[in-house]
Amino acid sequence: MDIIGNNAFLNFVDDLEKLEELKLDTFELGIDKLRIVTILPLEDRKEFDIALPVLTPSLIRKKSLAEEIAGLEVSSFQSIVLPMSEEDQRAKTFRYEGYDIITLKKEVEREYTIPEPQTAQEVIGYYARRIAEAVKLPAQFAVLAPKVREFFELKAFGHPVDLSDPDIVKAMSTAVAHYVCVDVFKKALQALTIEEQKPQLLEPARMLSTCQPFPWSRPVLEGQKCIFNLVPCDNDFERKFAKFLDDASDVRAFSKLPRAFGFTIEYTDTAMNLRNYEPDFVAVDKAGTHWLLESKGQENVDVLRKDVAAVRWCQNATKLTDKQWKYIKVPQKEFEALEPNRLADLAALMPTLFDEADGQ
């Protein structure tokens, strides 16, 4: 994939890399040569194939929050008191200019007036839709609107108000009112949108050898204990870690878990959004224990939540199969300080992780 764009778009890509913990490779046209290889499982390496059990999700997004919304106590919301007399300083008009993309000549110029809402119900309906979108449950608009009305009528201004008063309608329409209303409802509802359920085992397990061939332009390792012809790595540390697994005397088989294989574990981020986590590596030691391994350079606020989700997945997989599964996060600094020779040496990194998971 080639990414070409203006500075704003490239800044968006930078933010995406940070959010998703990705590092997109770059090269200079005409100077650097892009080397693309094909990663594929090999028939003569079946002894290094690894099966990953397929579990139903332990976290799902509810399809309806009607009962939870109806039970909201808006009087208990923690929010600022909205001002009623402050003038709305937002622009009442905006100018649109259209330019020819080739000549950059201005072709169109228009000025538009932004209409003000005439009734409280218009504002309430708009905010209810924004809240429903924020919690990713658009079908909840009908049950949200009465609660938004209750919020403005009884709570938002610090005392009961008459929503038919034009001054109140104007105060409800400010940018501050918009932000406060959507924010307090989002915080109240977001944690309720995720439901825990007992995972079930689906058959059959997925074999790494079923992964379809895919192109790769980042670092690779010619591993000997991997089902794939090459071990695809996202960065130099992953390549170093893959070399460690390939050389470790107590590792029977290992592999990078490529995105093309599609193995993910659900977790909630700090904003209570349901997301999918993709562990880096899987390995099987000579005792038959299966390992999910995360080689970590930089860490962000969601890393611990991913750790907890991976530990719980391993616990569930162990209960539902006849195989033991364990998880280890391997921070780069600790790995380089530890200088391990065997997979068992990484046990030094496990106690703190499992203590953190048990405390969640």
PDB file of N, CA and C in Angstrom, residues 237-303:
ATOM      1  N   PHE A 237      13.034  -5.363  16.438  1.00  0.00           N
ATOM      2  CA  PHE A 237      12.937  -6.084  17.708  1.00  0.00           C
ATOM      3  C   PHE A 237      12.160  -7.381  17.535  1.00  0.00           C
ATOM      4  N   GLU A 238      11.083  -7.346  16.764  1.00  0.00           N
ATOM      5  CA  GLU A 238      10.342  -8.584  16.511  1.00  0.00           C
ATOM      6  C   GLU A 238      11.237  -9.610  15.823  1.00  0.00           C
ATOM      7  N   ARG A 239      12.070  -9.165  14.910  1.00  0.00           N
ATOM      8  CA  ARG A 239      12.970 -10.097  14.225  1.00  0.00           C
ATOM      9  C   ARG A 239      13.960 -10.698  15.216  1.00  0.00           C
ATOM     10  N   LYS A 240      14.459  -9.870  16.123  1.00  0.00           N
ATOM     11  CA  LYS A 240      15.385 -10.360  17.138  1.00  0.00           C
ATOM     12  C   LYS A 240      14.687 -11.359  18.059  1.00  0.00           C
ATOM     13  N   PHE A 241      13.440 -11.072  18.411  1.00  0.00           N
ATOM     14  CA  PHE A 241      12.692 -11.969  19.287  1.00  0.00           C
ATOM     15  C   PHE A 241      12.366 -13.279  18.561  1.00  0.00           C
ATOM     16  N   ALA A 242      12.026 -13.197  17.280  1.00  0.00           N
ATOM     17  CA  ALA A 242      11.767 -14.407  16.497  1.00  0.00           C
ATOM     18  C   ALA A 242      13.016 -15.276  16.410  1.00  0.00           C
ATOM     19  N   LYS A 243      14.178 -14.656  16.272  1.00  0.00           N
ATOM     20  CA  LYS A 243      15.445 -15.403  16.240  1.00  0.00           C
ATOM     21  C   LYS A 243      15.670 -16.105  17.572  1.00  0.00           C
ATOM     22  N   PHE A 244      15.337 -15.440  18.670  1.00  0.00           N
ATOM     23  CA  PHE A 244      15.450 -16.061  19.995  1.00  0.00           C
ATOM     24  C   PHE A 244      14.570 -17.309  20.077  1.00  0.00           C
ATOM     25  N   LEU A 245      13.320 -17.212  19.630  1.00  0.00           N
ATOM     26  CA  LEU A 245      12.416 -18.361  19.678  1.00  0.00           C
ATOM     27  C   LEU A 245      12.921 -19.493  18.791  1.00  0.00           C
ATOM     28  N   ASP A 246      13.471 -19.157  17.648  1.00  0.00           N
ATOM     29  CA  ASP A 246      13.970 -20.175  16.724  1.00  0.00           C
ATOM     30  C   ASP A 246      15.173 -20.911  17.308  1.00  0.00           C
ATOM     31  N   ASP A 247      15.980 -20.193  18.088  1.00  0.00           N
ATOM     32  CA  ASP A 247      17.195 -20.781  18.661  1.00  0.00           C
ATOM     33  C   ASP A 247      16.961 -21.450  20.008  1.00  0.00           C
ATOM     34  N   ALA A 248      15.876 -21.095  20.704  1.00  0.00           N
ATOM     35  CA  ALA A 248      15.640 -21.611  22.058  1.00  0.00           C
ATOM     36  C   ALA A 248      15.496 -23.132  22.034  1.00  0.00           C
ATOM     37  N   SER A 249      16.253 -23.807  22.877  1.00  0.00           N
ATOM     38  CA  SER A 249      16.272 -25.272  22.873  1.00  0.00           C
ATOM     39  C   SER A 249      14.972 -25.883  23.361  1.00  0.00           C
ATOM     40  N   ASP A 250      14.168 -25.126  24.133  1.00  0.00           N
ATOM     41  CA  ASP A 250      12.920 -25.687  24.665  1.00  0.00           C
ATOM     42  C   ASP A 250      11.697 -25.302  23.837  1.00  0.00           C
ATOM     43  N   VAL A 251      11.892 -24.684  22.682  1.00  0.00           N
ATOM     44  CA  VAL A 251      10.781 -24.345  21.785  1.00  0.00           C
ATOM     45  C   VAL A 251      10.691 -25.397  20.682  1.00  0.00           C
ATOM     46  N   ARG A 252       9.511 -26.032  20.572  1.00  0.00           N
ATOM     47  CA  ARG A 252       9.303 -27.042  19.528  1.00  0.00           C
ATOM     48  C   ARG A 252       8.854 -26.394  18.220  1.00  0.00           C
ATOM     49  N   ALA A 253       7.993 -25.382  18.324  1.00  0.00           N
ATOM     50  CA  ALA A 253       7.494 -24.684  17.140  1.00  0.00           C
ATOM     51  C   ALA A 253       7.048 -23.291  17.554  1.00  0.00           C
ATOM     52  N   PHE A 254       7.113 -22.367  16.615  1.00  0.00           N
ATOM     53  CA  PHE A 254       6.656 -21.004  16.888  1.00  0.00           C
ATOM     54  C   PHE A 254       6.233 -20.366  15.578  1.00  0.00           C
ATOM     55  N   SER A 255       5.588 -19.222  15.686  1.00  0.00           N
ATOM     56  CA  SER A 255       5.245 -18.446  14.495  1.00  0.00           C
ATOM     57  C   SER A 255       4.818 -17.050  14.894  1.00  0.00           C
ATOM     58  N   LYS A 256       5.070 -16.122  14.022  1.00  0.00           N
ATOM     59  CA  LYS A 256       4.391 -14.836  14.080  1.00  0.00           C
ATOM     60  C   LYS A 256       2.927 -15.084  13.746  1.00  0.00           C
ATOM     61  N   LEU A 257       2.021 -14.362  14.410  1.00  0.00           N
ATOM     62  CA  LEU A 257       0.600 -14.469  14.092  1.00  0.00           C
ATOM     63  C   LEU A 257       0.267 -13.380  13.072  1.00  0.00           C
ATOM     64  N   PRO A 258       0.301 -13.708  11.789  1.00  0.00           N
ATOM     65  CA  PRO A 258       0.088 -12.669  10.770  1.00  0.00           C
ATOM     66  C   PRO A 258      -1.347 -12.176  10.758  1.00  0.00           C
ATOM     67  N   ARG A 259      -1.510 -10.921  10.406  1.00  0.00           N
ATOM     68  CA  ARG A 259      -2.855 -10.344  10.329  1.00  0.00           C
ATOM     69  C   ARG A 259      -3.723 -11.115   9.345  1.00  0.00           C
ATOM     70  N   ALA A 260      -3.107 -11.665   8.309  1.00  0.00           N
ATOM     71  CA  ALA A 260      -3.867 -12.429   7.317  1.00  0.00           C
ATOM     72  C   ALA A 260      -4.523 -13.666   7.930  1.00  0.00           C
ATOM     73  N   PHE A 261      -3.971 -14.168   9.028  1.00  0.00           N
ATOM     74  CA  PHE A 261      -4.554 -15.343   9.688  1.00  0.00           C
ATOM     75  C   PHE A 261      -5.814 -14.970  10.457  1.00  0.00           C
ATOM     76  N   GLY A 262      -5.853 -13.741  10.971  1.00  0.00           N
ATOM     77  CA  GLY A 262      -7.084 -13.227  11.582  1.00  0.00           C
ATOM     78  C   GLY A 262      -7.337 -13.655  13.008  1.00  0.00           C
ATOM     79  N   PHE A 263      -6.284 -13.922  13.793  1.00  0.00           N
ATOM     80  CA  PHE A 263      -6.491 -14.277  15.199  1.00  0.00           C
ATOM     81  C   PHE A 263      -6.539 -13.007  16.041  1.00  0.00           C
ATOM     82  N   THR A 264      -7.640 -12.779  16.733  1.00  0.00           N
ATOM     83  CA  THR A 264      -7.793 -11.591  17.570  1.00  0.00           C
ATOM     84  C   THR A 264      -8.437 -11.950  18.900  1.00  0.00           C
ATOM     85  N   ILE A 265      -8.211 -11.092  19.883  1.00  0.00           N
ATOM     86  CA  ILE A 265      -8.822 -11.226  21.207  1.00  0.00           C
ATOM     87  C   ILE A 265      -9.529  -9.912  21.511  1.00  0.00           C
ATOM     88  N   GLU A 266     -10.784  -9.978  21.906  1.00  0.00           N
ATOM     89  CA  GLU A 266     -11.545  -8.762  22.173  1.00  0.00           C
ATOM     90  C   GLU A 266     -11.151  -8.173  23.531  1.00  0.00           C
ATOM     91  N   TYR A 267     -11.152  -6.840  23.608  1.00  0.00           N
ATOM     92  CA  TYR A 267     -10.885  -6.132  24.864  1.00  0.00           C
ATOM     93  C   TYR A 267     -11.561  -4.772  24.792  1.00  0.00           C
ATOM     94  N   THR A 268     -11.645  -4.094  25.917  1.00  0.00           N
ATOM     95  CA  THR A 268     -12.177  -2.736  25.938  1.00  0.00           C
ATOM     96  C   THR A 268     -11.047  -1.761  26.223  1.00  0.00           C
ATOM     97  N   ASP A 269     -10.998  -0.663  25.455  1.00  0.00           N
ATOM     98  CA  ASP A 269      -9.967   0.336  25.693  1.00  0.00           C
ATOM     99  C   ASP A 269     -10.378   1.239  26.847  1.00  0.00           C
ATOM    100  N   THR A 270      -9.564   2.251  27.133  1.00  0.00           N
ATOM    101  CA  THR A 270      -9.825   3.106  28.290  1.00  0.00           C
ATOM    102  C   THR A 270     -11.110   3.902  28.147  1.00  0.00           C
ATOM    103  N   ALA A 271     -11.592   4.068  26.911  1.00  0.00           N
ATOM    104  CA  ALA A 271     -12.858   4.766  26.677  1.00  0.00           C
ATOM    105  C   ALA A 271     -14.029   3.800  26.592  1.00  0.00           C
ATOM    106  N   MET A 272     -13.783   2.526  26.938  1.00  0.00           N
ATOM    107  CA  MET A 272     -14.808   1.477  26.932  1.00  0.00           C
ATOM    108  C   MET A 272     -15.330   1.168  25.530  1.00  0.00           C
ATOM    109  N   ASN A 273     -14.487   1.390  24.520  1.00  0.00           N
ATOM    110  CA  ASN A 273     -14.810   0.933  23.174  1.00  0.00           C
ATOM    111  C   ASN A 273     -14.371  -0.514  23.028  1.00  0.00           C
ATOM    112  N   LEU A 274     -15.174  -1.324  22.359  1.00  0.00           N
ATOM    113  CA  LEU A 274     -14.823  -2.723  22.128  1.00  0.00           C
ATOM    114  C   LEU A 274     -13.864  -2.793  20.945  1.00  0.00           C
ATOM    115  N   ARG A 275     -12.689  -3.353  21.185  1.00  0.00           N
ATOM    116  CA  ARG A 275     -11.653  -3.407  20.162  1.00  0.00           C
ATOM    117  C   ARG A 275     -11.081  -4.818  20.072  1.00  0.00           C
ATOM    118  N   ASN A 276     -10.299  -5.073  19.040  1.00  0.00           N
ATOM    119  CA  ASN A 276      -9.653  -6.369  18.848  1.00  0.00           C
ATOM    120  C   ASN A 276      -8.146  -6.237  18.991  1.00  0.00           C
ATOM    121  N   TYR A 277      -7.569  -7.133  19.754  1.00  0.00           N
ATOM    122  CA  TYR A 277      -6.127  -7.156  19.997  1.00  0.00           C
ATOM    123  C   TYR A 277      -5.511  -8.327  19.234  1.00  0.00           C
ATOM    124  N   GLU A 278      -4.398  -8.078  18.564  1.00  0.00           N
ATOM    125  CA  GLU A 278      -3.707  -9.103  17.785  1.00  0.00           C
ATOM    126  C   GLU A 278      -2.362  -9.416  18.437  1.00  0.00           C
ATOM    127  N   PRO A 279      -2.243 -10.537  19.160  1.00  0.00           N
ATOM    128  CA  PRO A 279      -0.948 -10.901  19.757  1.00  0.00           C
ATOM    129  C   PRO A 279       0.110 -11.092  18.667  1.00  0.00           C
ATOM    130  N   ASP A 280       1.373 -10.943  19.064  1.00  0.00           N
ATOM    131  CA  ASP A 280       2.458 -11.009  18.085  1.00  0.00           C
ATOM    132  C   ASP A 280       2.819 -12.435  17.675  1.00  0.00           C
ATOM    133  N   PHE A 281       3.100 -13.291  18.676  1.00  0.00           N
ATOM    134  CA  PHE A 281       3.640 -14.616  18.381  1.00  0.00           C
ATOM    135  C   PHE A 281       2.873 -15.706  19.123  1.00  0.00           C
ATOM    136  N   VAL A 282       2.970 -16.919  18.600  1.00  0.00           N
ATOM    137  CA  VAL A 282       2.499 -18.114  19.286  1.00  0.00           C
ATOM    138  C   VAL A 282       3.649 -19.119  19.262  1.00  0.00           C
ATOM    139  N   ALA A 283       3.778 -19.890  20.343  1.00  0.00           N
ATOM    140  CA  ALA A 283       4.847 -20.886  20.424  1.00  0.00           C
ATOM    141  C   ALA A 283       4.359 -22.092  21.207  1.00  0.00           C
ATOM    142  N   VAL A 284       4.990 -23.233  20.953  1.00  0.00           N
ATOM    143  CA  VAL A 284       4.726 -24.461  21.705  1.00  0.00           C
ATOM    144  C   VAL A 284       6.061 -24.962  22.225  1.00  0.00           C
ATOM    145  N   ASP A 285       6.155 -25.164  23.550  1.00  0.00           N
ATOM    146  CA  ASP A 285       7.413 -25.670  24.089  1.00  0.00           C
ATOM    147  C   ASP A 285       7.435 -27.198  24.042  1.00  0.00           C
ATOM    148  N   LYS A 286       8.550 -27.777  24.410  1.00  0.00           N
ATOM    149  CA  LYS A 286       8.712 -29.226  24.292  1.00  0.00           C
ATOM    150  C   LYS A 286       7.891 -29.995  25.309  1.00  0.00           C
ATOM    151  N   ALA A 287       7.361 -29.291  26.323  1.00  0.00           N
ATOM    152  CA  ALA A 287       6.466 -29.935  27.286  1.00  0.00           C
ATOM    153  C   ALA A 287       5.020 -29.914  26.803  1.00  0.00           C
ATOM    154  N   GLY A 288       4.761 -29.242  25.678  1.00  0.00           N
ATOM    155  CA  GLY A 288       3.414 -29.180  25.124  1.00  0.00           C
ATOM    156  C   GLY A 288       2.617 -27.958  25.529  1.00  0.00           C
ATOM    157  N   THR A 289       3.199 -27.073  26.332  1.00  0.00           N
ATOM    158  CA  THR A 289       2.516 -25.839  26.724  1.00  0.00           C
ATOM    159  C   THR A 289       2.511 -24.860  25.552  1.00  0.00           C
ATOM    160  N   HIS A 290       1.350 -24.256  25.333  1.00  0.00           N
ATOM    161  CA  HIS A 290       1.195 -23.273  24.259  1.00  0.00           C
ATOM    162  C   HIS A 290       1.318 -21.865  24.845  1.00  0.00           C
ATOM    163  N   TRP A 291       1.956 -20.974  24.097  1.00  0.00           N
ATOM    164  CA  TRP A 291       2.231 -19.624  24.585  1.00  0.00           C
ATOM    165  C   TRP A 291       1.774 -18.581  23.569  1.00  0.00           C
ATOM    166  N   LEU A 292       1.095 -17.548  24.074  1.00  0.00           N
ATOM    167  CA  LEU A 292       0.912 -16.318  23.314  1.00  0.00           C
ATOM    168  C   LEU A 292       1.966 -15.343  23.807  1.00  0.00           C
ATOM    169  N   LEU A 293       2.679 -14.728  22.888  1.00  0.00           N
ATOM    170  CA  LEU A 293       3.810 -13.879  23.253  1.00  0.00           C
ATOM    171  C   LEU A 293       3.673 -12.516  22.589  1.00  0.00           C
ATOM    172  N   GLU A 294       3.836 -11.481  23.387  1.00  0.00           N
ATOM    173  CA  GLU A 294       3.740 -10.107  22.885  1.00  0.00           C
ATOM    174  C   GLU A 294       5.084  -9.429  23.062  1.00  0.00           C
ATOM    175  N   SER A 295       5.759  -9.125  21.957  1.00  0.00           N
ATOM    176  CA  SER A 295       7.020  -8.386  22.020  1.00  0.00           C
ATOM    177  C   SER A 295       6.689  -6.906  21.960  1.00  0.00           C
ATOM    178  N   LYS A 296       7.064  -6.193  22.987  1.00  0.00           N
ATOM    179  CA  LYS A 296       6.578  -4.817  23.130  1.00  0.00           C
ATOM    180  C   LYS A 296       7.736  -3.829  23.216  1.00  0.00           C
ATOM    181  N   GLY A 297       7.693  -2.831  22.324  1.00  0.00           N
ATOM    182  CA  GLY A 297       8.648  -1.729  22.393  1.00  0.00           C
ATOM    183  C   GLY A 297       8.058  -0.629  23.245  1.00  0.00           C
ATOM    184  N   GLN A 298       7.328   0.295  22.620  1.00  0.00           N
ATOM    185  CA  GLN A 298       6.648   1.347  23.359  1.00  0.00           C
ATOM    186  C   GLN A 298       5.300   0.849  23.865  1.00  0.00           C
ATOM    187  N   GLU A 299       4.848   1.424  24.983  1.00  0.00           N
ATOM    188  CA  GLU A 299       3.568   1.034  25.551  1.00  0.00           C
ATOM    189  C   GLU A 299       2.664   2.255  25.661  1.00  0.00           C
ATOM    190  N   ASN A 300       1.353   2.021  25.499  1.00  0.00           N
ATOM    191  CA  ASN A 300       0.379   3.086  25.694  1.00  0.00           C
ATOM    192  C   ASN A 300      -0.594   2.693  26.788  1.00  0.00           C
ATOM    193  N   VAL A 301      -1.618   3.522  27.009  1.00  0.00           N
ATOM    194  CA  VAL A 301      -2.514   3.316  28.148  1.00  0.00           C
ATOM    195  C   VAL A 301      -3.359   2.062  28.008  1.00  0.00           C
ATOM    196  N   ASP A 302      -3.490   1.517  26.795  1.00  0.00           N
ATOM    197  CA  ASP A 302      -4.334   0.339  26.593  1.00  0.00           C
ATOM    198  C   ASP A 302      -3.574  -0.975  26.703  1.00  0.00           C
ATOM    199  N   VAL A 303      -2.252  -0.926  26.873  1.00  0.00           N
ATOM    200  CA  VAL A 303      -1.462  -2.159  26.870  1.00  0.00           C
ATOM    201  C   VAL A 303      -1.884  -3.100  27.992  1.00  0.00           C
TER     202      VAL A 303
END
